[in-house]
Coordinates of C-alpha atoms and ligand atoms in Angstrom, one line a residue:
M1 CA 0.0 0.0 0.0
N2 CA 1.3 3.3 -0.5
D3 CA 1.5 6.0 2.0
K4 CA -0.7 8.6 0.5
P5 CA -4.1 9.7 2.5
V6 CA -6.4 6.9 1.3
R7 CA -9.0 8.0 -1.2
V8 CA -11.6 5.8 -2.7
R9 CA -14.9 6.2 -4.8
F10 CA -18.2 4.4 -5.4
A11 CA -18.7 5.7 -9.0
P12 CA -22.4 4.1 -10.2
S13 CA -23.8 4.8 -13.6
P14 CA -27.2 6.0 -13.0
T15 CA -28.8 3.5 -15.2
G16 CA -31.6 2.1 -12.6
P17 CA -31.9 0.9 -9.1
L18 CA -28.9 -0.1 -7.5
H19 CA -28.3 -3.8 -7.3
I20 CA -27.3 -5.3 -3.7
G21 CA -24.1 -6.0 -5.3
G22 CA -23.4 -2.4 -5.9
V23 CA -24.4 -1.6 -2.3
R24 CA -21.8 -4.2 -1.1
T25 CA -19.1 -2.5 -3.5
A26 CA -19.9 0.8 -1.9
L27 CA -19.8 -0.7 1.6
Y28 CA -16.5 -2.1 1.3
N29 CA -14.9 1.1 0.0
Y30 CA -16.7 3.1 2.9
L31 CA -15.4 0.7 5.4
F32 CA -11.8 0.7 3.9
A33 CA -11.9 4.6 4.2
R34 CA -13.1 4.4 7.8
K35 CA -10.5 1.9 8.6
H36 CA -7.5 3.7 7.1
G37 CA -9.2 7.4 8.2
G38 CA -9.6 8.3 4.5
T39 CA -11.9 9.8 2.1
F40 CA -14.9 8.2 0.5
I41 CA -16.1 9.9 -2.6
L42 CA -19.5 9.3 -4.6
R43 CA -18.9 10.0 -8.3
I44 CA -21.6 9.7 -10.8
E45 CA -20.6 8.4 -14.1
D46 CA -23.3 9.5 -16.5
T47 CA -21.7 9.9 -19.8
D48 CA -23.6 7.3 -21.6
Q49 CA -26.7 9.4 -22.1
N50 CA -28.7 6.7 -23.9
R51 CA -28.7 4.7 -20.7
F52 CA -29.6 7.5 -18.2
V53 CA -32.6 6.6 -16.3
P54 CA -34.3 9.8 -14.3
G55 CA -34.5 9.3 -10.6
A56 CA -31.7 6.8 -10.5
E57 CA -29.3 9.1 -9.0
E58 CA -31.7 10.2 -6.6
Y59 CA -32.3 6.5 -5.7
I60 CA -28.7 5.9 -5.1
I61 CA -28.4 8.5 -2.4
E62 CA -31.6 7.6 -0.7
A63 CA -30.5 4.0 -0.5
F64 CA -27.1 5.0 1.1
N65 CA -28.9 7.5 3.6
W66 CA -31.1 4.6 4.5
C67 CA -28.2 2.0 4.9
G68 CA -26.1 4.8 7.0
I69 CA -23.1 4.8 4.6
D70 CA -21.9 8.2 4.8
F71 CA -19.8 10.1 1.8
D72 CA -17.3 12.6 2.7
E73 CA -17.0 13.9 -0.9
G74 CA -19.2 13.8 -4.0
V75 CA -22.7 15.0 -5.6
T76 CA -24.5 15.6 -2.4
K77 CA -21.4 16.9 -0.3
G78 CA -19.2 19.0 -2.8
G79 CA -15.6 18.8 -2.2
D80 CA -12.3 20.2 -3.7
Y81 CA -12.3 18.0 -6.6
G82 CA -15.7 18.6 -8.2
P83 CA -18.1 18.5 -10.1
Y84 CA -18.7 15.0 -9.1
R85 CA -21.3 14.2 -11.8
Q86 CA -19.2 13.2 -15.0
S87 CA -21.9 15.1 -17.6
E88 CA -20.7 18.3 -15.6
R89 CA -17.1 17.4 -16.4
K90 CA -17.8 16.9 -19.9
E91 CA -15.4 19.7 -21.3
M92 CA -12.2 18.5 -19.6
Y93 CA -11.9 14.8 -21.1
R94 CA -11.2 15.9 -24.6
Q95 CA -7.7 17.4 -23.9
Y96 CA -6.9 13.8 -22.4
A97 CA -7.9 11.9 -25.6
E98 CA -5.9 14.4 -27.5
Q99 CA -2.8 14.3 -25.3
L100 CA -2.9 10.4 -26.1
I101 CA -3.0 10.7 -29.8
Q102 CA 0.0 13.3 -29.4
S103 CA 2.1 10.8 -27.6
G104 CA 1.1 8.2 -29.9
H105 CA -1.1 6.1 -27.9
A106 CA -4.5 6.7 -29.7
Y107 CA -5.7 7.3 -32.8
Y108 CA -8.9 8.8 -34.7
A109 CA -11.0 6.3 -36.5
F110 CA -13.3 7.5 -39.2
D111 CA -15.0 4.2 -39.8
T112 CA -18.8 4.8 -39.8
P113 CA -21.2 2.6 -37.9
E114 CA -22.4 1.1 -41.3
E115 CA -18.9 0.3 -42.5
L116 CA -18.1 -1.3 -39.2
N117 CA -21.3 -3.3 -39.2
R118 CA -20.8 -4.5 -42.8
I119 CA -17.3 -5.7 -41.9
R120 CA -18.9 -7.5 -38.8
K121 CA -21.4 -9.2 -41.1
Q122 CA -18.7 -10.5 -43.3
F123 CA -16.9 -12.0 -40.6
E124 CA -19.9 -13.6 -39.2
E125 CA -20.5 -15.3 -42.4
E126 CA -16.9 -16.8 -42.3
K127 CA -17.9 -17.9 -38.8
K128 CA -15.4 -15.3 -37.3
T129 CA -15.8 -12.5 -34.9
F130 CA -14.6 -8.9 -35.6
T131 CA -12.7 -6.9 -33.0
Y132 CA -11.1 -3.6 -33.9
D133 CA -7.6 -4.8 -32.6
T134 CA -3.9 -4.7 -33.4
V135 CA -4.3 -6.6 -36.9
Q136 CA -7.8 -5.3 -38.0
R137 CA -6.8 -1.7 -37.5
K138 CA -4.2 -1.9 -40.2
Q139 CA -7.2 -2.5 -42.6
L140 CA -9.7 0.3 -41.6
R141 CA -10.1 3.9 -41.8
N142 CA -8.2 5.6 -39.1
S143 CA -5.1 8.1 -38.6
L144 CA -2.8 4.9 -38.7
T145 CA -3.8 3.9 -42.1
L146 CA -4.6 7.1 -43.6
S147 CA -1.9 10.0 -44.6
E148 CA -1.3 12.9 -42.5
Q149 CA -2.9 15.1 -45.0
E150 CA -6.0 13.0 -45.5
V151 CA -6.6 13.0 -41.7
T152 CA -6.1 16.7 -41.5
E153 CA -8.7 17.0 -44.5
L154 CA -11.2 14.9 -42.5
L155 CA -11.0 16.6 -39.3
H156 CA -11.1 19.9 -41.1
N157 CA -14.6 18.7 -42.9
D158 CA -16.0 18.0 -39.5
T159 CA -16.0 14.3 -40.4
P160 CA -17.4 12.3 -37.5
Y161 CA -14.6 10.4 -35.6
V162 CA -14.0 8.4 -32.5
I163 CA -10.5 8.2 -30.7
R164 CA -9.6 4.9 -30.1
F165 CA -6.6 3.4 -27.7
K166 CA -3.6 2.1 -29.6
M167 CA -3.3 -1.2 -27.9
P168 CA 0.4 -2.1 -27.8
E169 CA 1.1 -5.4 -30.1
E170 CA 1.9 -8.5 -28.5
R171 CA 2.7 -7.3 -25.0
T172 CA 2.2 -9.0 -21.5
V173 CA 0.4 -6.7 -19.2
V174 CA 1.2 -7.7 -15.6
M175 CA -1.3 -6.4 -13.2
N176 CA -1.5 -6.8 -9.6
D177 CA -5.0 -7.2 -7.9
E178 CA -5.2 -7.1 -4.0
I179 CA -7.6 -9.7 -4.0
R180 CA -6.8 -12.0 -6.9
G181 CA -3.0 -11.4 -7.0
R182 CA -1.2 -11.2 -10.0
V183 CA -2.9 -11.4 -13.3
E184 CA -1.3 -11.4 -16.9
V185 CA -2.9 -10.8 -20.1
N186 CA -1.3 -10.6 -23.5
T187 CA -2.4 -7.4 -25.6
K188 CA -3.2 -9.4 -28.6
V189 CA -6.4 -10.8 -27.2
L190 CA -7.6 -7.2 -26.3
D191 CA -9.3 -4.6 -28.6
D192 CA -8.7 -1.0 -29.1
K193 CA -11.5 0.5 -27.2
I194 CA -13.0 4.0 -28.0
L195 CA -11.8 6.6 -25.6
F196 CA -13.9 9.4 -27.1
K197 CA -17.0 9.1 -28.8
S198 CA -18.2 10.9 -32.0
D199 CA -20.8 12.7 -29.7
G200 CA -18.1 14.6 -28.0
M201 CA -18.3 12.6 -24.7
P202 CA -15.6 10.4 -23.3
T203 CA -16.4 6.6 -22.7
Y204 CA -16.3 5.1 -19.4
H205 CA -12.8 3.9 -19.7
L206 CA -11.3 7.5 -20.3
A207 CA -13.7 9.5 -18.0
N208 CA -13.0 6.9 -15.3
I209 CA -9.4 6.9 -15.3
A210 CA -9.1 10.8 -16.0
D211 CA -11.4 11.2 -12.9
D212 CA -9.6 8.8 -10.5
H213 CA -6.3 10.5 -11.2
L214 CA -7.8 13.9 -10.8
M215 CA -9.5 13.1 -7.8
K216 CA -6.4 11.4 -6.2
V217 CA -8.1 8.1 -6.0
T218 CA -5.6 5.8 -4.1
H219 CA -7.7 2.3 -4.4
V220 CA -10.1 1.2 -6.9
I221 CA -12.4 -1.2 -5.0
R222 CA -15.0 -2.4 -7.6
G223 CA -16.8 -5.5 -8.8
E224 CA -15.4 -8.3 -10.8
E225 CA -17.2 -7.5 -13.8
W226 CA -14.9 -4.7 -14.5
L227 CA -11.7 -7.0 -14.1
P228 CA -11.6 -7.3 -17.9
S229 CA -11.1 -3.7 -18.3
L230 CA -8.2 -3.6 -16.1
P231 CA -5.3 -4.2 -18.5
L232 CA -6.7 -1.2 -20.8
H233 CA -6.9 0.9 -17.7
V234 CA -3.4 -0.1 -16.3
L235 CA -2.2 0.7 -20.0
L236 CA -3.9 4.1 -19.9
Y237 CA -2.2 5.1 -16.6
E238 CA 1.1 4.0 -18.4
A239 CA 0.3 6.1 -21.3
F240 CA -0.6 9.2 -19.3
G241 CA 2.5 8.7 -17.1
W242 CA 0.3 8.8 -14.1
E243 CA 0.9 6.7 -11.1
A244 CA -2.0 3.9 -11.1
P245 CA -4.1 3.3 -8.1
V246 CA -4.2 -0.1 -6.2
F247 CA -6.8 -2.2 -7.6
A248 CA -9.2 -4.9 -5.7
H249 CA -11.9 -6.6 -8.0
L250 CA -14.6 -8.1 -5.6
P251 CA -16.0 -11.3 -5.9
L252 CA -19.6 -11.6 -7.4
L253 CA -22.7 -12.2 -5.5
L254 CA -24.2 -15.5 -6.4
K255 CA -27.7 -16.9 -7.0
P256 CA -28.6 -19.2 -3.8
D257 CA -27.7 -22.4 -5.7
G258 CA -24.3 -21.2 -6.6
K259 CA -24.9 -21.2 -10.2
G260 CA -24.3 -17.7 -11.7
K261 CA -24.7 -14.1 -10.7
L262 CA -27.5 -13.0 -8.5
S263 CA -30.1 -11.1 -10.7
K264 CA -33.5 -9.7 -10.5
R265 CA -35.1 -12.6 -12.0
D266 CA -33.7 -14.9 -9.0
G267 CA -35.3 -12.6 -6.5
D268 CA -38.5 -12.6 -8.1
R269 CA -38.6 -16.5 -8.8
L270 CA -37.7 -16.9 -4.9
G271 CA -39.3 -14.2 -3.3
F272 CA -36.7 -11.9 -1.9
P273 CA -35.6 -8.3 -3.1
V274 CA -32.1 -7.8 -4.9
F275 CA -32.5 -4.1 -4.6
P276 CA -32.0 -1.9 -1.2
L277 CA -35.3 0.1 -1.7
Q278 CA -38.5 -0.5 -3.7
W279 CA -38.1 0.9 -7.2
T280 CA -40.6 1.9 -9.7
D281 CA -39.5 1.8 -13.4
P282 CA -40.2 5.2 -14.7
K283 CA -41.1 3.7 -18.0
S284 CA -43.1 0.3 -17.6
G285 CA -44.2 1.4 -14.1
E286 CA -42.8 -2.3 -13.0
V287 CA -42.3 -1.9 -9.2
S288 CA -39.4 -4.1 -7.8
R289 CA -39.4 -4.8 -4.1
G290 CA -36.8 -3.4 -1.7
Y291 CA -35.1 -4.7 1.4
R292 CA -36.4 -1.4 3.3
E293 CA -40.1 -2.0 2.2
D294 CA -39.7 -5.8 2.8
G295 CA -39.2 -4.9 6.6
Y296 CA -35.5 -5.4 6.9
F297 CA -33.8 -3.2 9.2
P298 CA -30.5 -1.3 7.8
E299 CA -28.1 -2.6 10.4
A300 CA -29.4 -6.3 9.5
F301 CA -29.0 -5.4 5.7
I302 CA -25.6 -4.1 6.1
N303 CA -24.5 -6.7 8.5
M304 CA -25.6 -9.6 6.0
L305 CA -24.1 -7.8 3.3
A306 CA -20.7 -7.2 4.6
L307 CA -20.3 -11.0 5.2
L308 CA -21.1 -11.8 1.4
G309 CA -17.4 -12.1 0.4
W310 CA -15.6 -10.8 3.5
N311 CA -15.1 -12.6 6.8
P312 CA -13.3 -11.2 9.9
G313 CA -10.9 -14.2 10.1
D314 CA -13.0 -15.4 13.4
E315 CA -16.2 -16.9 14.6
R316 CA -17.9 -13.3 15.0
E317 CA -21.2 -12.8 12.9
F318 CA -22.8 -9.7 14.4
F319 CA -21.1 -6.3 13.4
T320 CA -22.3 -2.6 13.6
L321 CA -21.2 -0.5 11.0
E322 CA -18.3 0.9 13.4
E323 CA -17.5 -2.9 14.2
L324 CA -17.1 -3.5 10.7
S325 CA -14.8 -0.3 9.8
E326 CA -12.7 -1.7 12.7
A327 CA -12.5 -5.1 11.5
F328 CA -12.5 -4.8 7.5
S329 CA -9.4 -5.8 5.3
L330 CA -9.3 -6.5 1.9
D331 CA -7.1 -9.4 2.6
K332 CA -10.0 -11.2 4.0
V333 CA -12.2 -10.6 1.0
S334 CA -12.5 -14.0 -0.9
K335 CA -11.7 -14.8 -4.3
S336 CA -14.6 -16.7 -5.0
G337 CA -18.1 -15.8 -5.5
A338 CA -20.6 -15.4 -2.4
R339 CA -23.9 -17.1 -2.4
F340 CA -26.9 -15.2 -1.2
D341 CA -28.8 -16.7 1.3
Q342 CA -32.5 -15.6 2.4
D343 CA -32.7 -17.7 5.3
K344 CA -29.5 -16.0 6.5
A345 CA -30.7 -12.6 5.6
K346 CA -33.8 -13.3 7.8
W347 CA -31.9 -14.6 10.7
F348 CA -29.8 -11.1 10.6
N349 CA -33.0 -9.5 10.7
H350 CA -34.5 -11.5 13.7
H351 CA -31.2 -10.9 15.7
Y352 CA -31.5 -7.2 15.5
L353 CA -35.3 -7.1 15.9
V354 CA -35.0 -9.1 19.2
G355 CA -32.1 -6.8 20.2
K356 CA -34.3 -3.6 20.1
N357 CA -36.0 -2.7 23.0
N358 CA -39.7 -3.2 23.7
E359 CA -40.6 0.6 23.6
E360 CA -39.0 0.9 20.4
L361 CA -40.5 -2.1 18.9
A362 CA -44.0 -0.9 20.0
E363 CA -43.4 2.3 18.1
L364 CA -42.7 0.4 15.0
F365 CA -45.6 -1.9 15.6
R366 CA -47.9 1.2 15.8
P367 CA -48.9 1.7 12.4
V368 CA -50.0 -2.0 12.1
L369 CA -52.0 -1.6 15.2
E370 CA -53.8 1.5 14.1
E371 CA -54.6 0.0 10.8
K372 CA -56.5 -2.8 13.0
N373 CA -58.1 0.1 14.9
I374 CA -56.4 -0.9 17.9
D375 CA -55.3 1.6 20.5
A376 CA -51.7 1.7 20.2
G377 CA -51.1 3.8 23.0
Q378 CA -52.1 1.0 25.4
K379 CA -49.5 0.6 28.2
D380 CA -49.0 -3.0 27.6
I381 CA -48.0 -3.0 24.3
P382 CA -44.2 -2.8 24.8
Y383 CA -44.7 -5.8 27.1
I384 CA -46.8 -7.7 24.7
V385 CA -44.1 -7.1 21.9
G386 CA -41.6 -8.3 24.2
L387 CA -43.5 -11.7 24.9
V388 CA -43.5 -12.4 21.1
K389 CA -40.9 -11.0 19.6
E390 CA -38.6 -14.2 19.6
R391 CA -41.2 -15.6 17.5
V392 CA -40.7 -13.3 14.6
N393 CA -38.2 -12.2 12.0
F394 CA -40.2 -8.9 11.0
V395 CA -42.2 -6.2 12.7
S396 CA -44.9 -7.2 10.2
E397 CA -45.1 -10.6 11.7
L398 CA -45.8 -9.2 15.2
W399 CA -49.6 -9.2 14.7
E400 CA -49.7 -12.6 13.5
Q401 CA -48.1 -13.8 16.8
S402 CA -49.8 -11.1 19.2
C403 CA -53.5 -10.6 17.6
F404 CA -55.1 -12.6 20.5
F405 CA -53.9 -10.3 23.1
F406 CA -56.3 -7.8 21.5
S407 CA -59.1 -9.6 20.4
A408 CA -60.9 -13.0 21.1
P409 CA -60.4 -15.5 18.5
E410 CA -62.9 -15.4 15.5
S411 CA -62.2 -19.2 14.8
Y412 CA -60.5 -22.3 16.0
D413 CA -57.9 -23.8 13.9
P414 CA -59.7 -27.0 12.6
K415 CA -56.5 -28.9 12.7
T416 CA -55.8 -28.0 16.1
V417 CA -59.5 -28.7 17.3
K418 CA -59.2 -32.2 15.7
K419 CA -56.1 -33.1 17.6
R420 CA -56.5 -31.2 20.9
W421 CA -60.4 -30.9 21.7
K422 CA -60.5 -34.3 23.2
T423 CA -63.8 -36.0 24.5
N424 CA -63.1 -35.1 28.1
S425 CA -61.8 -31.3 27.2
F426 CA -65.4 -29.8 27.5
D427 CA -65.7 -30.9 31.2
Q428 CA -62.2 -30.1 32.2
M429 CA -62.5 -26.7 30.8
T430 CA -65.8 -26.1 32.3
E431 CA -64.3 -27.1 35.7
L432 CA -61.0 -24.9 34.9
K433 CA -63.5 -22.0 34.2
E434 CA -64.7 -22.5 37.8
V435 CA -61.1 -22.5 39.1
L436 CA -60.0 -19.4 37.5
A437 CA -63.3 -17.5 38.6
Q438 CA -62.1 -18.0 42.2
I439 CA -58.9 -16.2 41.6
D440 CA -58.5 -12.7 42.8
D441 CA -54.8 -12.1 42.0
F442 CA -54.8 -12.6 38.1
T443 CA -51.0 -12.4 37.7
S444 CA -49.3 -14.8 35.3
E445 CA -47.5 -16.7 38.5
N446 CA -50.5 -17.0 40.5
T447 CA -53.0 -18.3 37.8
E448 CA -50.1 -20.9 36.8
Q449 CA -49.6 -22.1 40.3
T450 CA -53.1 -22.6 41.0
V451 CA -54.2 -24.0 37.7
K452 CA -51.2 -26.4 37.8
A453 CA -52.2 -27.4 41.5
W454 CA -55.7 -28.2 40.3
I455 CA -54.4 -30.4 37.5
E456 CA -52.1 -32.4 39.6
K457 CA -55.0 -32.8 42.4
N458 CA -57.3 -34.2 39.8
E459 CA -54.6 -36.2 38.0
Y460 CA -55.3 -34.7 34.8
G461 CA -52.9 -34.7 31.9
M462 CA -50.8 -31.4 32.1
G463 CA -50.5 -31.2 28.2
A464 CA -54.0 -32.2 27.2
V465 CA -55.4 -29.6 29.7
M466 CA -53.0 -26.8 28.6
N467 CA -53.4 -27.5 24.8
A468 CA -57.4 -27.3 25.3
F469 CA -57.0 -24.1 27.1
R470 CA -54.7 -22.6 24.9
L471 CA -57.0 -23.4 21.8
L472 CA -59.9 -21.6 23.7
I473 CA -57.7 -18.5 24.5
V474 CA -55.9 -18.0 21.3
G475 CA -57.8 -20.1 18.7
A476 CA -54.9 -22.3 17.5
A477 CA -51.7 -23.9 19.0
K478 CA -49.5 -20.8 19.1
G479 CA -48.4 -18.0 21.1
P480 CA -46.2 -17.4 24.3
H481 CA -46.7 -18.6 27.7
L482 CA -50.4 -19.0 28.2
F483 CA -50.4 -17.6 31.8
D484 CA -48.8 -14.6 30.5
I485 CA -51.5 -14.2 27.8
I486 CA -54.2 -14.2 30.2
A487 CA -52.5 -12.2 32.7
V488 CA -52.8 -9.5 29.9
I489 CA -56.2 -10.0 28.9
G490 CA -57.4 -10.1 32.3
K491 CA -59.8 -12.5 34.2
E492 CA -63.1 -11.2 32.6
E493 CA -62.0 -11.7 29.1
T494 CA -60.5 -15.1 29.9
L495 CA -63.6 -16.4 31.5
A496 CA -65.6 -14.9 28.4
R497 CA -63.2 -16.8 25.9
I498 CA -63.7 -20.0 27.7
D499 CA -67.5 -19.6 27.8
R500 CA -67.7 -18.7 24.0
G501 CA -65.1 -21.6 22.8
L502 CA -67.3 -24.2 25.1
E503 CA -70.3 -23.2 23.3
I504 CA -68.8 -23.2 19.8
L505 CA -66.8 -26.4 20.2
G506 CA -69.0 -28.4 22.5
K507 CA -68.7 -31.7 23.7
K508 CA -66.9 -34.0 21.9
E509 CA -68.8 -37.2 21.2
T510 CA -66.8 -40.6 21.9
V511 CA -66.4 -42.5 19.0
Ligands
LIG1 N1 -19.6 3.3 -13.6 C1 -18.9 2.2 -13.4 C2 -20.3 1.2 -12.8 O1 -21.3 1.4 -13.2 C3 -18.0 2.3 -12.5 C4 -16.9 1.1 -12.5 C5 -15.7 1.3 -11.6 O2 -15.8 1.4 -10.4 O3 -14.6 1.6 -12.2 O4 -20.1 0.4 -12.1

């Protein structure tokens, strides 16, 4: 590592919602910056106007706000190296393309798209693939094949052109990647990429390198899909005579079965989001689900994401952002792809949900209760939430696990009735009602002690009585400790539920 102050960047193109793989890239950059007391930059790479999607930049910023990933410099923050949106830096790229022409590392190419298509077709007919490379360029219309005078004339007449990188012939480029180690590629398999387009805009390659240099970026941490561009980038730094940053290419996020890159389609098929926030496509109106809207806590989402491709080198699994910043290092990022695991994601959410205090959870539960017309200000709601939180992964599941605290069962689960409402249940529950009616101190401990003593005295089956009792109070075989439930709903409601259940379920005939 060099000793300059660490500067890293996340450089998304605003072409749609940010995939969770992109959020992970941003997260690792953020953690790296925090760990080394460096600066984290957000740069928007919007030079490809055809792929620009309105709302995408705002989405990216909102997603990071939700996750708690802070930028030090960039589109929303400003800084000494702005502007941070490439479309606003447009004017400064041409000089770099021209500088490379001057130094013999790039050239003008005048081939029209029609000409190139024709050649491509010809190649296809001969079952070959055309690439504008060190061999083919010798037969095409560019400043390497045309005379100086012809080139001057074409430029003078405003003939459209692009500027291409002049790939060195047959050279082995040696690259160093922090994660993959040493990588070698021979330039004969590479093509002469366009650096500057006929519409006066730079391509990704030129703008990205120029900006990383101008913004004094020290480490480029990005997705593995950019690894094929690395030789060109390394050669561009060399051609400019600029010191290259350190490169680190992160492993892919894989489908749950490990076969290929995680895509939106996998999420749709298997029922999980691949975007941090919900996204509505501005053209089609199609809505894609998001982690936030699905009820994930940002801290769970971040914790889960951090461990997809990185590990702390020990058994720890739970990390706050601060703890991650402390623990993170590139040498613990794995080379191989990381499988997405939906159950693990839910498990992390469960962990953070259980860790919240009951008042906070009750507050999060409030909108659900209000929707059900239940007074969300009731003083025992935090207590109720505390009783059931171990049983859920999401706040939205709290209702399912606690509805019986707020209203009597409307029906009795048929399967439970079949299994747990036995021939003697009616008589035992009628008796139990009398026992409960005698109790004045209706606390959980006291009712439990009294009811259990009654069961033992009569030599009834503990399980059978408790199951039937639960069925009458809850309507199904679920819920926390039954005596805790009746303490909350109170004596009157408990007796009323028993009455109603006895009436509806009746006496089961012996068969
Ligand atoms: N604009 C590129 C992207 O959308 C940036 C790649 C890089 O980090 O160099 O991912």
